[in-house]
Coordinates of C-alpha atoms and ligand atoms in Angstrom, one line a residue:
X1 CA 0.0 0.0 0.0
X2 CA 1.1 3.5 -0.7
X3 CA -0.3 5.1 2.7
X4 CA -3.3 7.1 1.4
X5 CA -5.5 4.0 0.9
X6 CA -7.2 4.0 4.4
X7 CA -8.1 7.5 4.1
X8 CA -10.1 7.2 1.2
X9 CA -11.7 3.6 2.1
X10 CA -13.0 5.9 5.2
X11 CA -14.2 8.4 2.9
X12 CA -16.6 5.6 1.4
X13 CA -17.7 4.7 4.9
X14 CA -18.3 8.1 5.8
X15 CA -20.6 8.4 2.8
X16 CA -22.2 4.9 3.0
X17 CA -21.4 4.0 0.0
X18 CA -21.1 0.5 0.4
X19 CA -22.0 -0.8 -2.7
X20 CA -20.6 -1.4 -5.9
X21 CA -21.2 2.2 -7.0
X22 CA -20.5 5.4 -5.5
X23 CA -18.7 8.9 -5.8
X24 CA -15.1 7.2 -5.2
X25 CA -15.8 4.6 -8.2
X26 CA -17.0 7.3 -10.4
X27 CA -13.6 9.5 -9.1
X28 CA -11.0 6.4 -9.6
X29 CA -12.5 5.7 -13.1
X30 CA -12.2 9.9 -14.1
X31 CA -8.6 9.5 -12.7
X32 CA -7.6 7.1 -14.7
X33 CA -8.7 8.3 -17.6
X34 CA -7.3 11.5 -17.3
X35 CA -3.8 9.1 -17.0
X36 CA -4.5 7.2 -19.6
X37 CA -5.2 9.9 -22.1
X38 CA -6.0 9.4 -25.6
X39 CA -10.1 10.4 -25.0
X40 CA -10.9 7.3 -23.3
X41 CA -13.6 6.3 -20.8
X42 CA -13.0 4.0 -17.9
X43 CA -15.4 1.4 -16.2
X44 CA -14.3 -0.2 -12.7
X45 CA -15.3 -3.9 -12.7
X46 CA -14.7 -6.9 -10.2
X47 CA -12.1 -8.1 -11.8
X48 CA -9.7 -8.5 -14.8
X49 CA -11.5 -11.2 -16.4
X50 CA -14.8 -10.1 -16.0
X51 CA -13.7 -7.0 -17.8
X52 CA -11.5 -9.1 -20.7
X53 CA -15.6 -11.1 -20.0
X54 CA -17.5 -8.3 -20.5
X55 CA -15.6 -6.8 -24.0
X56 CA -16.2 -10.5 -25.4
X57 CA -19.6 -10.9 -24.4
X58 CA -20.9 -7.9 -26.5
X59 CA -18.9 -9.2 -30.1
X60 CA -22.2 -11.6 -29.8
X61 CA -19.6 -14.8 -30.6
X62 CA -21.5 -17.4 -31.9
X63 CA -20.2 -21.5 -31.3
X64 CA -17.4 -21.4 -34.0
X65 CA -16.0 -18.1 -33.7
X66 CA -12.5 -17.6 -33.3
X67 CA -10.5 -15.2 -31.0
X68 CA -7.0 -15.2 -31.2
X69 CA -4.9 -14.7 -28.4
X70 CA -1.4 -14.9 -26.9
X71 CA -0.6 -18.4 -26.0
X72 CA 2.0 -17.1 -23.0
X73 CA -0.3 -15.5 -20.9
X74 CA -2.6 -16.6 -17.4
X75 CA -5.7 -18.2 -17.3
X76 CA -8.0 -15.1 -16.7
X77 CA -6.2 -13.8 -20.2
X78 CA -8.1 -16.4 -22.1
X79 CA -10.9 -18.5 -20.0
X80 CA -13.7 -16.1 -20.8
X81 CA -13.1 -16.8 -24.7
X82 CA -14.9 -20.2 -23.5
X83 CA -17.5 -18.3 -21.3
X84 CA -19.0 -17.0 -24.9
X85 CA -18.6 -20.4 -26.5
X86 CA -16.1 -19.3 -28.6
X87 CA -12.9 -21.1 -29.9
X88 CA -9.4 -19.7 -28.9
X89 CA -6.3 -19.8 -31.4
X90 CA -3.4 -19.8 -29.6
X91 CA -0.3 -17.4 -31.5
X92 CA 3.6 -17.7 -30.5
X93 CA 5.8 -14.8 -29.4
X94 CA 8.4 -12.6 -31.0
X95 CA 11.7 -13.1 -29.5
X96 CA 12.3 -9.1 -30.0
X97 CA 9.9 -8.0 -27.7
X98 CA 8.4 -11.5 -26.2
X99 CA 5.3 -10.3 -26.4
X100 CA 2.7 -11.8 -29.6
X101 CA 3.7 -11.7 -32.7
X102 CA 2.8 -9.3 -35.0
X103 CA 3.8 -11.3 -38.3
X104 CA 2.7 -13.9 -37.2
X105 CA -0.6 -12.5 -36.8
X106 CA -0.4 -10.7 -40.3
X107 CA -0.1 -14.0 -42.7
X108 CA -2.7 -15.9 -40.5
X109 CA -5.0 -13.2 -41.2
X110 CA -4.6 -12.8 -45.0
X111 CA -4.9 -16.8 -45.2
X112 CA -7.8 -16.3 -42.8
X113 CA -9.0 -13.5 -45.2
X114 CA -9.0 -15.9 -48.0
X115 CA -10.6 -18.6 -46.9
X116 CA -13.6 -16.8 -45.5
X117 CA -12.7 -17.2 -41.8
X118 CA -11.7 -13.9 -40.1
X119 CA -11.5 -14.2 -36.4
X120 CA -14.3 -11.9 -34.6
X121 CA -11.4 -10.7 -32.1
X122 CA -7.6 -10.6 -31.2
X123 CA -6.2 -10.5 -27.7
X124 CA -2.8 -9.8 -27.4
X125 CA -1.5 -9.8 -23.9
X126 CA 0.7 -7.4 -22.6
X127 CA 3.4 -9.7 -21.3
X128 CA 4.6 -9.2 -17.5
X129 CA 4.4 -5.5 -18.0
X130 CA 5.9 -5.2 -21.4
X131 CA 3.4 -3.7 -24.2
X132 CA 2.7 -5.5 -27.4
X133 CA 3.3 -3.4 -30.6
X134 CA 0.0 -1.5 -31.2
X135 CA 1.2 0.5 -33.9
X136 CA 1.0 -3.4 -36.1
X137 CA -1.6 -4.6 -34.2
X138 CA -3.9 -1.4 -34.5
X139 CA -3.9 -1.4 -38.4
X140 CA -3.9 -4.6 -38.9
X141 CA -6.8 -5.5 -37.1
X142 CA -8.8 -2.6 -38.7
X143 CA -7.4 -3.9 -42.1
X144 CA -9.0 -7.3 -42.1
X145 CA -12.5 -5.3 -39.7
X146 CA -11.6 -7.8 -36.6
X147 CA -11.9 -6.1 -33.1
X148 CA -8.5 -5.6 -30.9
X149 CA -9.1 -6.3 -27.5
X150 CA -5.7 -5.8 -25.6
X151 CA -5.2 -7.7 -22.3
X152 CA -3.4 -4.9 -20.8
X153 CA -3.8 -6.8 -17.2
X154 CA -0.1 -6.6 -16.2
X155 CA 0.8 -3.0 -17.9
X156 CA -0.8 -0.3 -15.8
X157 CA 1.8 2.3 -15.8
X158 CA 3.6 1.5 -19.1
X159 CA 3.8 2.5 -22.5
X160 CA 4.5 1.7 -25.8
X161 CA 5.0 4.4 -28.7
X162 CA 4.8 7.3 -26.2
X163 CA 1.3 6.0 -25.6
X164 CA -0.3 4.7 -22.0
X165 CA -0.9 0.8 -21.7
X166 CA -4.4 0.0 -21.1
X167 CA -6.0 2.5 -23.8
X168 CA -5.5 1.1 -27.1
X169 CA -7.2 -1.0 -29.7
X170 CA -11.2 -1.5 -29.9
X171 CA -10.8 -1.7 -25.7
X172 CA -8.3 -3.2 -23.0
X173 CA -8.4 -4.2 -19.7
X174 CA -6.7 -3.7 -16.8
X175 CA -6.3 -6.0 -13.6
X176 CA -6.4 -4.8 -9.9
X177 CA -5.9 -8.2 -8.4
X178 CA -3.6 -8.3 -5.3
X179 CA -0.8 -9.9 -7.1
X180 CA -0.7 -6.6 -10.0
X181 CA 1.1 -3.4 -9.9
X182 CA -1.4 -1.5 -8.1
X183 CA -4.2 -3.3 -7.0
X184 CA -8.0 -2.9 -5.6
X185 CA -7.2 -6.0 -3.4
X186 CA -9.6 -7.5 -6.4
X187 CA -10.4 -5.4 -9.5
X188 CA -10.1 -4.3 -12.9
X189 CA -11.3 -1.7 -15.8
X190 CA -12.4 -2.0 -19.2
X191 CA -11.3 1.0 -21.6
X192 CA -12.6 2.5 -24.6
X193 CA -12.2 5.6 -26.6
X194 CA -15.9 4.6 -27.4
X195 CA -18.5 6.2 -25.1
X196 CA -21.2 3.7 -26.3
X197 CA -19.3 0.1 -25.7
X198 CA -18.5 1.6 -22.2
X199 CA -22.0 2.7 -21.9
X200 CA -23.1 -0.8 -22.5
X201 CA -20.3 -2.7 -20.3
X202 CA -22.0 -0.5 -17.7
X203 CA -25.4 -1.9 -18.0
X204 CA -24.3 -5.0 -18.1
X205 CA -22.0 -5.2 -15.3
X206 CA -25.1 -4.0 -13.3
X207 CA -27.6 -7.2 -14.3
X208 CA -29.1 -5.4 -17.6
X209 CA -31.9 -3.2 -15.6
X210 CA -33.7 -1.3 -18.5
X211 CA -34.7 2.2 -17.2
X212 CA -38.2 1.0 -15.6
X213 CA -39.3 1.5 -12.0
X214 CA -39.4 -2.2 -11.3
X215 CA -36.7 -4.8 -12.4
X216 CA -37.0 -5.0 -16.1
X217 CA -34.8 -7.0 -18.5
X218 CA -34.5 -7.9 -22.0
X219 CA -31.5 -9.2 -22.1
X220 CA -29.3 -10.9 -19.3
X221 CA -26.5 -9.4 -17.6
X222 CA -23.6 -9.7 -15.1
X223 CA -22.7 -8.4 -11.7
X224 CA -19.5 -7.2 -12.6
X225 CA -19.2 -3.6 -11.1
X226 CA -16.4 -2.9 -8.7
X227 CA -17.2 -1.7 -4.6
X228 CA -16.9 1.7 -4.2
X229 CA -14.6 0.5 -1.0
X230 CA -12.3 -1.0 -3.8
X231 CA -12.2 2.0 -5.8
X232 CA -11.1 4.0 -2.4
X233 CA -8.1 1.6 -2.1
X234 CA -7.5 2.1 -5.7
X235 CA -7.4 5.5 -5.5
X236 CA -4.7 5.8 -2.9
X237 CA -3.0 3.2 -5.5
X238 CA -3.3 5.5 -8.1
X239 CA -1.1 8.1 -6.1
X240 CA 1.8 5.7 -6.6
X241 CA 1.3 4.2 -9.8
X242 CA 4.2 5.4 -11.3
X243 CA 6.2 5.1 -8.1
X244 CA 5.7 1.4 -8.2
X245 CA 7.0 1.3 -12.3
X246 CA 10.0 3.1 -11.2
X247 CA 10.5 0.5 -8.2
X248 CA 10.0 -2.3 -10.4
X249 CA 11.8 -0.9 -13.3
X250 CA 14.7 -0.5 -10.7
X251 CA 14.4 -4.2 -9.0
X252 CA 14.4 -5.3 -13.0
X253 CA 18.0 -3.4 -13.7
X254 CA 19.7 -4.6 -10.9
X255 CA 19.9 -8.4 -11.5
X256 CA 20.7 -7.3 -15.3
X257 CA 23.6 -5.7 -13.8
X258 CA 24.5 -8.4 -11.6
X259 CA 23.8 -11.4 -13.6
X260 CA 23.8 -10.6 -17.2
X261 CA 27.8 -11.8 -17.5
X262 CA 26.8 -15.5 -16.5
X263 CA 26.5 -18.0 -19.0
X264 CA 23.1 -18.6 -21.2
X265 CA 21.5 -15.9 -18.5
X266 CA 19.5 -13.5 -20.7
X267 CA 17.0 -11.0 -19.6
X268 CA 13.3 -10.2 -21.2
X269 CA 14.3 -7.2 -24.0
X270 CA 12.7 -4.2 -24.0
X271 CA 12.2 -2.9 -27.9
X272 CA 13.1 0.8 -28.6
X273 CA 9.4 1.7 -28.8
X274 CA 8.2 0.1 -25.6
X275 CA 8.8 1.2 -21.7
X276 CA 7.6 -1.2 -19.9
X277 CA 5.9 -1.7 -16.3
X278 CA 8.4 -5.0 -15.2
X279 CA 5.6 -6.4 -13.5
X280 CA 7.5 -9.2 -13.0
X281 CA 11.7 -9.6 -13.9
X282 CA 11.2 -12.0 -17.0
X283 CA 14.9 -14.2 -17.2
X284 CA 15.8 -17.0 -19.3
X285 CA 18.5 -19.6 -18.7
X286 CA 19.9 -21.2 -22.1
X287 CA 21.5 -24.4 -20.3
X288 CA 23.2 -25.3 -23.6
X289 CA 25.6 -22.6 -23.4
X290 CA 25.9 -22.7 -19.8
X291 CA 26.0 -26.0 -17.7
X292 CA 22.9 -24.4 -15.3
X293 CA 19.1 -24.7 -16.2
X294 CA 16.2 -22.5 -15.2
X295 CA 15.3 -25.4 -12.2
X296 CA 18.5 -25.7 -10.8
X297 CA 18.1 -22.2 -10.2
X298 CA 14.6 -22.1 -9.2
X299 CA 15.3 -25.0 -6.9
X300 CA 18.6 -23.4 -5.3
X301 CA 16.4 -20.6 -3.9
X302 CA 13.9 -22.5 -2.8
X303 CA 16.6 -23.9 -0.7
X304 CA 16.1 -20.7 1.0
X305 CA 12.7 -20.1 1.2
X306 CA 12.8 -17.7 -1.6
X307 CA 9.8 -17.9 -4.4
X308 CA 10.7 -17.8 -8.1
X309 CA 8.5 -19.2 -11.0
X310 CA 8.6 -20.8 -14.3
X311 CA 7.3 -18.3 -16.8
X312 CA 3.6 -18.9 -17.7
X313 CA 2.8 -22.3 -19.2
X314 CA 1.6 -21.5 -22.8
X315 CA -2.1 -22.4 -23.1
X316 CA -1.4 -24.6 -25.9
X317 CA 0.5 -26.6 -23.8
X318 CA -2.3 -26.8 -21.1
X319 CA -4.3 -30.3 -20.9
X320 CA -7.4 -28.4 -20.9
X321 CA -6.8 -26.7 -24.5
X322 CA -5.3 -30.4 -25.9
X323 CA -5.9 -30.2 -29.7
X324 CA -6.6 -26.5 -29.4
X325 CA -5.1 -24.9 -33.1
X326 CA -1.6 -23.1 -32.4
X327 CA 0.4 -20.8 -34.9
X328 CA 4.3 -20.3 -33.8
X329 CA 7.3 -21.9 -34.4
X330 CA 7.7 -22.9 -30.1
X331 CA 9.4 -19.2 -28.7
X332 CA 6.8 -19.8 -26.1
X333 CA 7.6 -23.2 -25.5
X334 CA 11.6 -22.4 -25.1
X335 CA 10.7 -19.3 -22.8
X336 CA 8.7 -21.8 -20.7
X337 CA 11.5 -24.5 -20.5
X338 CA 14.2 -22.1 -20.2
X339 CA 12.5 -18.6 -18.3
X340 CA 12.3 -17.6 -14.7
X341 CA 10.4 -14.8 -13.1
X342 CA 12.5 -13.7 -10.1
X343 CA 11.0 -12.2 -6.8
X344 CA 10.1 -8.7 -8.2
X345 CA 8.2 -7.1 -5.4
X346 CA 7.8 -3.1 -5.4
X347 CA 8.9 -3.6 -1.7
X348 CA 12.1 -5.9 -2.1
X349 CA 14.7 -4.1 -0.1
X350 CA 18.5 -3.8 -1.9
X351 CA 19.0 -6.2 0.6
X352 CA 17.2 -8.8 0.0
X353 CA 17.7 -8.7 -3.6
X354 CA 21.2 -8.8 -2.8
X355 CA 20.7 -12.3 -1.3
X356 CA 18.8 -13.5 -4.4
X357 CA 21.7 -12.4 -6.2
X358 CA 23.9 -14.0 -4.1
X359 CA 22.3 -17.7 -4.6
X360 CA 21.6 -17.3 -8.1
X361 CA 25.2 -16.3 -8.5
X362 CA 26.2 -19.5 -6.1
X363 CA 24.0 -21.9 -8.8
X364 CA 26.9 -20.7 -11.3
X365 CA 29.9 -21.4 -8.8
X366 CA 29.8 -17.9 -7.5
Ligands
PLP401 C1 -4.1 -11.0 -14.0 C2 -4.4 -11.2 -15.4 C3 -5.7 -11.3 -15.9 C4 -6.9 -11.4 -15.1 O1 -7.1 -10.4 -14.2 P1 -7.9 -10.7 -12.8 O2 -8.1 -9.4 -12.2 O3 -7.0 -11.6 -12.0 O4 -9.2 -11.4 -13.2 C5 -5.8 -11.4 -17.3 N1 -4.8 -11.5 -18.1 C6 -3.5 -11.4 -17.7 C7 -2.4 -11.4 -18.6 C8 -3.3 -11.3 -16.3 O5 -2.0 -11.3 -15.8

């Protein structure tokens, strides 16, 4: 927490505004954005997911409609792509910028063009903080008339060509969850530059009430909105946003600088265009070139109580997406094998970064 979060979570008991509206929801949604620029509007929702839900939802997929997505990314990235009946097509990385690949993405679409099966959507993810390339993404997608939906979940507080994270394409999510940059303790936003999608999102975050003086509905909704006690936390958050970038940006160039000369130990690149949020510090660990592998490193530290994880598992890897159509040529597959997300905390002291150091150094023979 940055410090200011109680006072404004008192703010909404002071009003009563216990519910999943109120003034600080309305405030934390103007807020961001004003940060986020670009004309867009902002809806606070329950969660990341429901959000990356809710964008889906109104595309009105059909059994049989594709979305493409980025194969690296976490469950909530891509689950609600099955919530709408809809059938995911999982697309490889590129290894400049690790994030989805934007030729990739280009020749599937002209053969997709061709044979009369556009996908209705695209969902890139912005990986662990790092923004994909909107300025491909953006025109391609309007090229070929398929909607951009960027899972901008891990990126609050980044950019990519001088532009905010989380305000591109058709819309993009963000994610508040306790485990993000700044979080809502649960939470996350949809954003739009267009008033009437976010107009929508709201109605049907709030169980599709048409304006009546009883409960009227013609067609079904979610409850979706986030607590106006949320929004209060996220407020006080907000304040240190880019505080918390900075801190992780800082934890992120320190083990470059004190691991980068050991053998097959490479670091997640950041392209010229991009700045990116390093929600987590992204390594890899080539063991052909050195004699250590990403598990005898993970494994060392665990040694010592101290957490570090395999990159995520690309969903066309995951049992539950068995059979699931893929385009790459396995970037993914070697960043999952080889990559390891280091502890990355806004809060890690010098310290105690210098004893991760320490023991990943000792994996190499010091
Ligand atoms: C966290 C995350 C989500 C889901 O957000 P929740 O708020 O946890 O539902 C979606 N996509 C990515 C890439 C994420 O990291």
């Amino acid at each position: 927490m940055g410090g200011t979060e109680q006072g404004y979570v008192a703010k909404a008991f002071e009003s009563n505004f216990i519910a999943p509206l109120g003034p600080l929801l309305t405030e934390f949604e103007e807020r961001f954005a004003e940060y986020l620029g670009d004309g867009v509007h902002c809806l606070g929702l329950s969660s990341g997911s429901a959000a990356l839900h809710l964008a889906l939802h109104m595309l009105d997929l059909e059994q049989g409609d594709e979305v493409w997505v980025s194969s690296m990314t976490f469950a909530g990235g891509c689950f609600p792509i099955l919530y709408e009946g809809a059938t995911p097509v999982f697309f490889d990385l590129a290894r400049e910028s690790w994030t989805v690949s934007p030729d990739l993405l280009e020749e599937a679409l002209a053969d997709a063009a061709k044979r009369g099966k556009l996908p209705k959507a695209i969902v890139p993810t912005d990986l662990y903080g790092m923004g994909c390339d909107l300025s491909r993404l953006e025109p391609l997608a309007a090229q070929y008339g398929v909607k951009l939906i960027v899972d901008a979940a891990e990126s609050a507080g980044a950019s990519v060509h001088g532009r905010k994270c989380g305000s591109g394409g058709d819309a993009s999510i963000l994610s508040f969850n306790g485990n993000k940059i700044i979080t809502t303790s649960g939470g996350g936003m949809l954003v739009s530059r267009d008033q009437a999608l976010i107009d929508r999102a709201r109605f049907l975050s709030t169980q599709a009430r048409d304006p009546a003086p009883h409960y009227e509905h013609s067609v079904y909704g979610f409850n979706y909105r986030l607590s106006n006690v949320c929004a209060g936390i996220g407020l006080g958050q907000f304040e240190v946003l880019d505080r918390r970038v900075e801190q992780r940006r800082a934890v992120f160039a320190r083990y470059v600088e004190a691991l980068s000369d050991l053998p097959g130990v490479s670091f997640m690149p950041e392209p010229n265009w991009s700045h990116g949020s390093r929600w987590l510090s992204a390594m890899r660990v080539d063991p052909a070139v050195g004699v250590v592998s990403r598990e005898d490193i993970r494994l060392a530290l665990l040694e010592y109580q101290i957490e570090s994880r395999p990159l995520w598992k690309p969903m066309h890897m995951q049992p539950l997406f068995d059979g699931t159509r893929y385009v790459g040529e396995g970037f993914d597959e070697l960043l999952f094998d080889q990559g390891l997300c280091l502890p990355s905390g806004s809060d890690m002291t010098a310290e105690e970064q210098g004893e991760v150091i320490e023991r990943v150094r000792a994996v190499f023979g010091g």
